[in-house]
Each structure stands twice: as structure tokens, then as C-alpha cells.
Short mmCIF file of C-alpha atoms in Angstrom, two decimals:
data_model
loop_
_atom_site.label_atom_id
_atom_site.label_comp_id
_atom_site.label_asym_id
_atom_site.label_seq_id
_atom_site.Cartn_x
_atom_site.Cartn_y
_atom_site.Cartn_z
CA MET A 87 -21.28 97.97 50.45
CA THR A 88 -18.17 96.42 48.51
CA ALA A 89 -18.16 93.66 50.60
CA LEU A 90 -21.85 92.97 50.26
CA LEU A 91 -21.42 92.91 46.38
CA ILE A 92 -18.41 90.46 46.53
CA ILE A 93 -20.59 88.16 48.68
CA LEU A 94 -23.46 88.53 46.23
CA VAL A 95 -21.45 87.82 43.06
CA ALA A 96 -19.66 84.81 44.80
CA ALA A 97 -23.13 83.35 45.63
CA LEU A 98 -24.38 83.91 42.10
CA LEU A 99 -21.38 82.43 40.76
CA GLY A 100 -21.55 79.31 43.00
CA ILE A 101 -25.35 78.95 41.84
CA THR A 102 -24.29 79.07 38.25
CA ILE A 103 -21.68 76.39 38.55
CA TRP A 104 -24.38 74.15 40.43
CA GLN A 105 -26.84 74.71 37.77
CA ILE A 106 -24.08 73.93 34.86
CA SER A 107 -23.22 70.69 36.72
CA LYS A 108 -26.83 69.41 36.77
CA ILE A 109 -27.08 70.36 32.97
CA PHE A 110 -23.98 68.64 32.43
CA LYS A 111 -25.32 65.47 34.47
CA LEU A 112 -28.48 65.55 32.22
CA SER A 113 -26.54 65.53 29.00
CA GLN A 114 -24.81 62.08 30.02
CA PRO A 115 -25.72 58.96 27.91
CA ILE A 116 -28.31 56.69 29.64
CA GLU A 117 -25.91 54.04 29.75
CA SER A 118 -23.30 56.14 32.00
CA ASP A 119 -22.75 55.00 35.28
CA ASP A 120 -24.40 57.44 37.87
CA SER A 121 -24.61 55.02 40.87
CA GLN A 122 -23.89 56.73 44.30
CA ILE A 123 -22.00 53.54 45.49
CA ALA A 124 -18.25 53.87 45.10
CA THR A 125 -16.58 51.51 42.85
CA ASN A 126 -13.02 49.88 43.06
CA GLU A 127 -11.85 52.58 40.55
CA ASP A 128 -13.30 55.04 43.02
CA ASN A 129 -11.61 53.83 46.16
CA GLN A 130 -8.39 53.43 44.31
CA LYS A 131 -8.38 57.10 43.35
CA GLN A 132 -9.47 58.26 46.75
CA GLY A 133 -6.85 56.07 48.44
CA LYS A 134 -4.00 57.74 46.15
CA ILE A 135 -5.41 61.04 46.82
CA PHE A 136 -5.08 60.41 50.42
CA LEU A 137 -1.40 59.58 49.95
CA ALA A 138 -0.65 62.66 47.94
CA PHE A 139 -2.32 64.73 50.60
CA THR A 140 0.11 62.97 53.12
CA VAL A 141 3.14 64.45 50.84
CA PHE A 142 1.36 67.68 50.77
CA LEU A 143 0.88 68.09 54.47
CA TYR A 144 4.48 67.06 55.35
CA GLY A 145 5.66 69.40 52.80
CA LEU A 146 3.65 72.34 54.13
CA MET A 147 4.74 71.58 57.72
CA ILE A 148 8.31 71.50 56.69
CA TYR A 149 8.06 74.71 54.80
CA SER A 150 6.22 76.40 57.77
CA PHE A 151 9.04 75.59 60.29
CA TRP A 152 11.75 76.70 57.66
CA SER A 153 9.93 79.86 56.70
CA LEU A 154 8.48 80.91 60.37
CA SER A 155 11.55 79.98 62.58
CA LYS A 156 12.78 83.56 61.75
CA PHE A 157 10.23 85.11 64.21
CA TYR A 158 11.08 83.08 67.18
CA ALA A 159 12.27 85.78 69.58
CA PRO A 160 15.13 85.37 72.01
CA GLY A 161 14.52 85.36 75.76
CA ALA A 162 15.89 88.00 77.88
CA SER A 163 15.02 86.80 81.50
CA SER A 164 16.62 84.34 83.62
CA HIS A 165 13.63 81.59 83.25
CA ALA A 166 13.42 82.37 79.75
CA GLU A 167 15.50 79.37 78.96
CA ASP A 168 13.67 76.88 80.99
CA TYR A 169 10.45 78.46 79.40
CA ASP A 170 11.85 77.91 75.77
CA GLN A 171 13.30 74.39 76.73
CA LEU A 172 9.70 73.25 77.94
CA PHE A 173 7.97 74.89 75.01
CA PHE A 174 10.42 72.80 72.44
CA ILE A 175 9.95 69.76 74.29
CA SER A 176 6.27 70.12 74.16
CA LEU A 177 6.34 70.87 70.52
CA GLY A 178 8.80 68.09 69.71
CA LEU A 179 6.59 65.54 71.27
CA ILE A 180 3.47 66.98 69.66
CA MET A 181 5.26 66.83 66.23
CA PHE A 182 6.54 63.29 66.70
CA VAL A 183 3.32 61.87 67.76
CA GLN A 184 1.44 64.08 64.66
CA VAL A 185 3.67 62.82 62.08
CA ILE A 186 3.30 59.14 62.95
CA ILE A 187 -0.64 59.46 63.53
CA GLN A 188 -1.00 61.43 60.31
CA PHE A 189 0.90 58.92 58.17
CA LEU A 190 -0.75 56.02 59.51
CA ILE A 191 -4.30 57.44 59.08
CA HIS A 192 -3.58 58.36 55.37
CA TRP A 193 -1.52 55.13 54.83
CA PHE A 194 -4.29 52.91 56.20
CA ALA A 195 -6.87 54.71 54.13
CA TYR A 196 -5.11 53.67 51.20
CA LYS A 197 -3.97 50.23 52.19
CA TYR A 198 -7.21 49.08 53.35
CA ARG A 199 -9.26 50.93 50.66
CA GLY A 200 -12.85 49.54 49.82
CA LYS A 201 -12.71 46.42 47.35
CA LYS A 202 -15.54 44.47 45.89
CA GLY A 203 -16.36 41.43 47.87
CA GLN A 204 -14.00 42.27 50.71
CA LYS A 205 -15.36 42.58 54.35
CA ALA A 206 -13.70 44.60 57.32
CA LEU A 207 -12.54 42.71 60.29
CA PHE A 208 -14.89 43.38 63.36
CA TYR A 209 -12.65 44.04 66.14
CA ALA A 210 -14.53 45.10 69.46
CA ASP A 211 -11.85 46.06 71.86
CA ASN A 212 -8.50 45.36 73.30
CA ASP A 213 -7.78 46.11 76.81
CA LYS A 214 -4.09 45.87 76.60
CA LEU A 215 -3.95 48.56 73.74
CA GLU A 216 -6.20 50.68 75.38
CA PHE A 217 -4.26 50.54 78.68
CA ILE A 218 -1.00 51.46 76.70
CA TRP A 219 -2.39 54.46 74.74
CA THR A 220 -3.84 55.67 78.03
CA ILE A 221 -1.04 55.20 80.18
CA ILE A 222 1.67 56.74 78.05
CA PRO A 223 -0.08 60.09 77.65
CA VAL A 224 -0.85 60.22 81.30
CA ILE A 225 2.82 59.69 82.23
CA THR A 226 4.09 62.26 79.45
CA LEU A 227 1.66 64.90 80.53
CA ALA A 228 2.37 64.38 84.32
CA ALA A 229 6.21 64.91 83.58
CA LEU A 230 5.56 68.05 81.50
CA ILE A 231 3.32 69.52 84.14
CA ILE A 232 5.71 68.70 87.03
CA TYR A 233 8.57 70.21 84.97
CA GLY A 234 6.47 73.30 84.02
CA LEU A 235 5.63 73.84 87.75
CA PHE A 236 9.34 74.68 88.62
CA SER A 237 9.46 77.30 86.20
CA TRP A 238 6.06 78.69 87.22
CA SER A 239 7.10 78.53 90.91
CA GLU A 240 10.26 80.49 90.05
CA ILE A 241 8.09 83.35 88.46
CA MET A 242 5.32 83.46 91.01
CA ASN A 243 7.06 82.61 94.31
CA VAL A 244 9.75 85.51 94.20
CA GLN A 245 11.89 85.44 97.51
CA GLU A 246 12.20 89.05 98.28
CA THR A 247 15.80 90.14 99.35
CA ASP A 248 17.04 93.62 100.22
CA ASP A 249 18.42 93.62 96.43
CA THR A 250 14.99 92.79 95.02
CA LEU A 251 13.43 95.77 93.04
CA VAL A 252 9.72 96.09 93.79
CA VAL A 253 7.87 97.98 91.07
CA GLU A 254 4.09 98.63 90.76
CA ILE A 255 2.56 98.42 87.22
CA TYR A 256 -0.71 100.37 87.02
CA ALA A 257 -3.04 99.72 84.08
CA TYR A 258 -5.85 101.84 82.85
CA GLN A 259 -7.58 102.33 79.28
CA PHE A 260 -5.33 102.75 77.56
CA ASP A 261 -1.98 103.00 79.17
CA TRP A 262 0.58 101.96 81.60
CA ARG A 263 2.31 103.70 84.51
CA ALA A 264 5.28 102.40 86.69
CA ARG A 265 5.59 103.23 90.23
CA TYR A 266 8.95 102.76 92.12
CA SER A 267 9.60 103.21 95.71
CA GLY A 268 11.71 105.92 96.87
CA GLU A 269 14.64 106.01 99.37
CA ASP A 270 12.57 104.53 102.16
CA GLY A 271 12.24 101.29 99.87
CA THR A 272 8.50 100.80 100.68
CA LEU A 273 5.44 101.68 98.14
CA GLY A 274 3.09 103.95 99.56
CA GLU A 275 -0.60 103.21 100.24
CA ALA A 276 -2.72 103.44 97.11
CA ASN A 277 -6.52 103.05 96.30
CA VAL A 278 -8.54 104.01 93.44
CA ARG A 279 -10.79 106.10 95.88
CA PHE A 280 -7.98 108.69 96.23
CA ILE A 281 -7.73 109.32 92.55
CA GLU A 282 -8.14 113.08 91.92
CA GLY A 283 -6.63 115.61 89.69
CA ILE A 284 -2.82 114.74 89.22
CA ASN A 285 -3.21 111.70 91.58
CA GLN A 286 -3.80 109.43 88.59
CA LEU A 287 -2.75 106.24 90.37
CA GLY A 288 -4.66 106.99 93.56
CA LEU A 289 -1.63 107.23 96.13
CA ASN A 290 -2.68 108.08 99.69
CA GLU A 291 -1.35 111.72 100.27
CA SER A 292 -1.21 111.34 103.90
CA ASP A 293 0.90 108.21 103.94
CA PRO A 294 4.61 109.24 104.45
CA TYR A 295 5.82 106.29 102.34
CA SER A 296 3.91 107.56 99.25
CA GLN A 297 5.69 110.97 99.23
CA ASP A 298 9.11 109.60 97.91
CA ASP A 299 7.26 107.19 95.40
CA ILE A 300 8.35 107.85 91.87
CA ILE A 301 5.76 107.60 88.90
CA THR A 302 7.14 107.03 85.36
CA THR A 303 5.80 106.42 81.99
CA GLU A 304 8.82 104.23 81.08
CA LEU A 305 9.84 101.11 82.75
CA HIS A 306 13.65 101.01 83.46
CA LEU A 307 15.04 97.80 85.09
CA PRO A 308 18.66 96.99 86.01
CA VAL A 309 20.18 93.80 84.38
CA ASP A 310 20.75 90.89 86.30
CA ARG A 311 18.84 92.31 89.38
CA GLN A 312 15.63 90.46 90.39
CA VAL A 313 12.35 92.48 89.99
CA LEU A 314 9.06 91.89 91.63
CA PHE A 315 6.12 93.27 89.95
CA LYS A 316 2.82 94.24 91.57
CA PHE A 317 -0.23 94.92 89.25
CA ARG A 318 -3.24 97.21 89.61
CA SER A 319 -6.04 98.02 87.26
CA GLN A 320 -7.97 101.04 87.50
CA ASP A 321 -10.93 100.16 85.31
CA VAL A 322 -11.06 96.85 83.33
CA LEU A 323 -9.26 93.60 83.17
CA HIS A 324 -6.03 94.00 81.44
CA SER A 325 -2.84 91.59 80.92
CA ALA A 326 0.79 92.65 81.27
CA TYR A 327 2.59 90.86 78.59
CA PHE A 328 6.42 90.89 78.60
CA PRO A 329 7.16 88.91 75.45
CA PHE A 330 11.00 88.87 75.33
CA PHE A 331 10.92 88.02 79.15
CA ARG A 332 8.49 85.19 78.69
CA SER A 333 5.96 86.50 81.39
CA GLN A 334 2.43 87.61 81.39
CA MET A 335 -0.08 88.18 84.16
CA ASN A 336 -3.61 89.31 84.39
CA VAL A 337 -4.19 92.88 85.81
CA VAL A 338 -7.48 92.57 87.86
CA PRO A 339 -9.50 95.66 89.06
CA GLY A 340 -10.01 95.45 92.72
CA MET A 341 -7.10 93.13 93.71
CA THR A 342 -3.09 93.06 93.39
CA THR A 343 -1.33 90.42 91.25
CA GLN A 344 2.18 89.81 91.22
CA PHE A 345 5.16 87.95 89.60
CA GLY A 346 8.93 88.42 89.25
CA PHE A 347 11.80 87.92 86.89
CA THR A 348 15.54 88.66 86.45
CA PRO A 349 16.38 90.64 83.14
CA THR A 350 19.32 89.22 81.71
CA THR A 351 19.96 91.06 78.40
CA THR A 352 20.20 94.95 78.17
CA SER A 353 18.31 96.93 75.51
CA LYS A 354 21.63 97.70 74.03
CA GLU A 355 22.79 94.10 73.89
CA ILE A 356 19.69 92.77 72.25
CA ARG A 357 19.67 95.75 69.76
CA ASN A 358 23.18 94.95 68.67
CA SER A 359 22.49 91.05 68.25
CA GLU A 360 22.60 89.34 65.05
CA TYR A 361 18.98 88.28 65.49
CA MET A 362 17.66 91.82 66.03
CA VAL A 363 20.17 93.74 63.55
CA GLU A 364 18.57 91.37 60.80
CA LYS A 365 15.17 91.83 61.98
CA VAL A 366 15.56 95.65 61.98
CA LYS A 367 17.07 95.71 58.77
CA ASN A 368 14.02 93.95 57.08
CA ILE A 369 11.47 95.97 58.83
CA ASN A 370 13.30 99.26 57.77
CA GLU A 371 13.37 98.21 54.17
CA ILE A 372 9.59 97.67 54.18
CA ARG A 373 9.04 100.83 55.95
CA GLN A 374 11.19 102.80 53.45
CA ASN A 375 8.45 101.85 50.75
CA ASN A 376 5.53 102.84 52.90
CA ASP A 377 4.42 106.49 51.52
CA ASN A 378 2.02 106.85 54.54
CA LEU A 379 5.26 107.27 56.86
CA GLY A 380 6.93 110.67 57.08
CA PRO A 381 10.58 110.91 56.59
CA ASP A 382 11.16 110.64 60.15
CA GLU A 383 9.00 107.71 60.72
CA LYS A 384 10.88 105.21 58.41
CA ASP A 385 13.86 104.51 60.68
CA TYR A 386 12.91 101.90 63.24
CA GLU A 387 14.94 101.19 66.24
CA PHE A 388 14.12 97.95 68.52
CA GLU A 389 12.83 98.65 71.86
CA TYR A 390 11.54 96.37 74.70
CA TYR A 391 7.62 97.05 75.23
CA LEU A 392 4.94 96.10 77.75
CA LEU A 393 1.96 95.29 75.91
CA CYS A 394 -1.54 94.72 76.98
CA ASN A 395 -2.65 91.05 75.89
CA LYS A 396 -6.47 91.43 76.75
CA ILE A 397 -8.92 93.23 74.52
CA CYS A 398 -9.81 95.92 76.87
CA GLY A 399 -11.30 98.50 74.60
CA VAL A 400 -11.13 100.38 71.36
CA SER A 401 -7.43 101.33 71.64
CA HIS A 402 -6.25 98.01 73.22
CA TYR A 403 -3.88 97.66 70.28
CA ASN A 404 -2.11 100.91 71.24
CA MET A 405 -1.73 100.18 74.97
CA GLN A 406 2.14 99.66 75.56
CA MET A 407 5.12 101.12 77.60
CA LYS A 408 8.62 101.34 76.68
CA ILE A 409 10.98 99.16 78.70
CA VAL A 410 14.82 100.03 79.17
CA VAL A 411 16.97 97.38 80.50
CA GLU A 412 20.53 98.92 81.59
CA THR A 413 23.24 98.64 83.83
CA GLU A 414 22.93 99.20 87.54
CA GLU A 415 24.87 102.47 87.21
CA GLU A 416 22.74 103.79 84.46
CA TYR A 417 19.51 102.81 86.27
CA GLN A 418 20.48 104.64 89.45
CA LYS A 419 21.48 107.79 87.28
CA TRP A 420 17.98 107.63 85.85
CA ILE A 421 15.98 106.93 88.87
CA SER A 422 17.89 109.84 90.64
CA GLU A 423 16.87 112.39 87.91
CA GLN A 424 13.04 111.46 88.38
CA GLN A 425 10.29 113.53 90.15
CA THR A 426 8.88 112.23 93.44
CA PHE A 427 5.08 112.05 94.14
CA GLY A 428 5.76 114.57 97.04
CA GLU A 429 7.47 116.95 94.63
CA LEU A 430 4.63 116.47 92.03
CA THR A 431 1.93 117.42 94.57
CA ALA A 432 3.90 120.49 96.04
CA GLN A 433 3.99 121.95 92.61
CA ASN A 434 0.35 121.91 92.28
#
């Protein structure tokens, strides 16, 4: 109701201003110029406005880069450097072209503003110019795409070795589960048809490989070890998003998707980095002034998280799973303490 009243008030205010402008126009002397044709004075004024807008546009752009650069998150995977380098090269090229073109558009609007008695030159086409401004973008885009394919291949075409850690990420509204293979090193068969009771991921209980599988609510990864992720969805389309690891993959019902990466920065290391210390400090200063948070909720500590990047339902915003990147020794200790699927079913 409040929003409707605001809209009505704004509409009435607009109508009032419009009517006042009509009254003002009618009150002008008869000899005043009310022609709809632009004069030299009008064109001069509009040309200067174009130049002023150019200064405003560039000033806003510089300010945005300066003020928003603090939100750039550091990469924490082996391919993150290549990913970020491709991003900054693309951004640099776009900004270079944008700065030149925006300046020329606004400068020409001023330089070639309309003047009484002056006619524009009719210039039909120029094959040479058209070839140049076509071939340059083609070559540039081809180079960027080829460069990007190398990073894409590194993420998508994981060469499994004996040391590769294979983890299944299972998505459902509105949570995640991680499944690790046990001592046999093989994930057991799973299908949504087998979902029943505590068997939330649909593991085939008659498959011996599934008995030592480990299902967890946290994703633990050993640092500097290649990880291959296999994704399944129970219900709708989700998207597994690892922002600090520069990776994302759709999780599609009825099929398995996959990608891989090698984490390079532990949770402890990034938590103690200069960037994160400053970021957490700023967040906690804001949280201290939030009266809606309890005393135990005001101290924030950074953790990696797996997020859903597809709008999958009403609680999509809260679909996340904590990621812990740790040393190989810490990972082995943690995984040895987890309950296997066989032990879970035996208890029930």
C-alpha cells in the first residue's frame, strides 16, 4: 500500500509540473521564439552539454574503478591466475575502445554541431574503412577465444591420476552434500530411484563400492592436490559456484556434469591474508552496529563457500556449503573420522 501511495504521489507531482510548464508557456509574450527548430544558440548549448557529459562520464568511470576495486577477490586455484589474466585483458581492451569511441562521439557532437547555412557531407561508404573495423575485432576476438580455450580445457578435461581426488557434489532444494570414495577409491552406484529414508543421495546399497562411501555436509579439500568434481541434482537445475576458485558448473537433473581444479590456498592462509584481514575488519565494524544480530552473531570469520548460482526456488539465497582447504595431513585426519555409508545404514 505504501509503494502504491508513493507511485500515486509521484504521478500527481509529474502532472502538476507538466501543467505548470504549460501555464508558463502561455504566459510568455507573443514575440517570444517558440519555434521547434533548433537555432545556432541551441546547438552551441547542446554541444557544450555533450562535452560536459564526457567529463562526467570519465570521472564516474575512474571513481568506479577506484572505489569498487576493493571488491576484487583473490584467486585460490591453479587456473585462477590465467582466468583473471584473461578477464583483465578483455576488460583493458573494452575500456581502451570505449574511452576512444565515447570521446569521439561527444567531441564530434560538439565540433560538427548544426550551424545555419551549413550542410552535412553525404558520405555513402568506404570499403577500406569497413574492412579495417571488421577485421580488427575478428582477430582480437579470435585471439581471446583461443586463449580462453586453454583455461577452459584445463578445467574441463581433467587427466585423472592415482593422486586425483574424486568428489561427488549432490544438489537438492536447498542444500548440498559431498560424497567421497572410501578405501577402494571408487564411488558407488547412485540413482534417484534408490532414495529412501536415510539414503538421501540414492546410493545402491547392493553395490559393494558404495558401502565405504563417505557423505558429508562440509567439503574438505587438500591443498595442491587435483580434485575432480562430479555433479548430480535431485530435483531442479542448480549451479555449483566456487567464486574464489574461479569455477562454476550447471548441476542438471538426470545427468552428471564435471570439472576439476587444484586448490592452492588453504582456508587459514587466505583468512590471514592482508586482503581478507581488512575485509573481515570492515564487515565486523558494520555488524557491530546491527541491532538485529545477537552478541554471538556479530563476529564474522571468513570461510570458503560453495554457492548455488541458479535461482532454484524460494530458499535459493541460502543454498551454500562450507569449504575447508587444508593440508594433506589435516585432510586425511578429517576423512578418517567420518562415518561411511555402510556404517550409517547398519545403525538404522
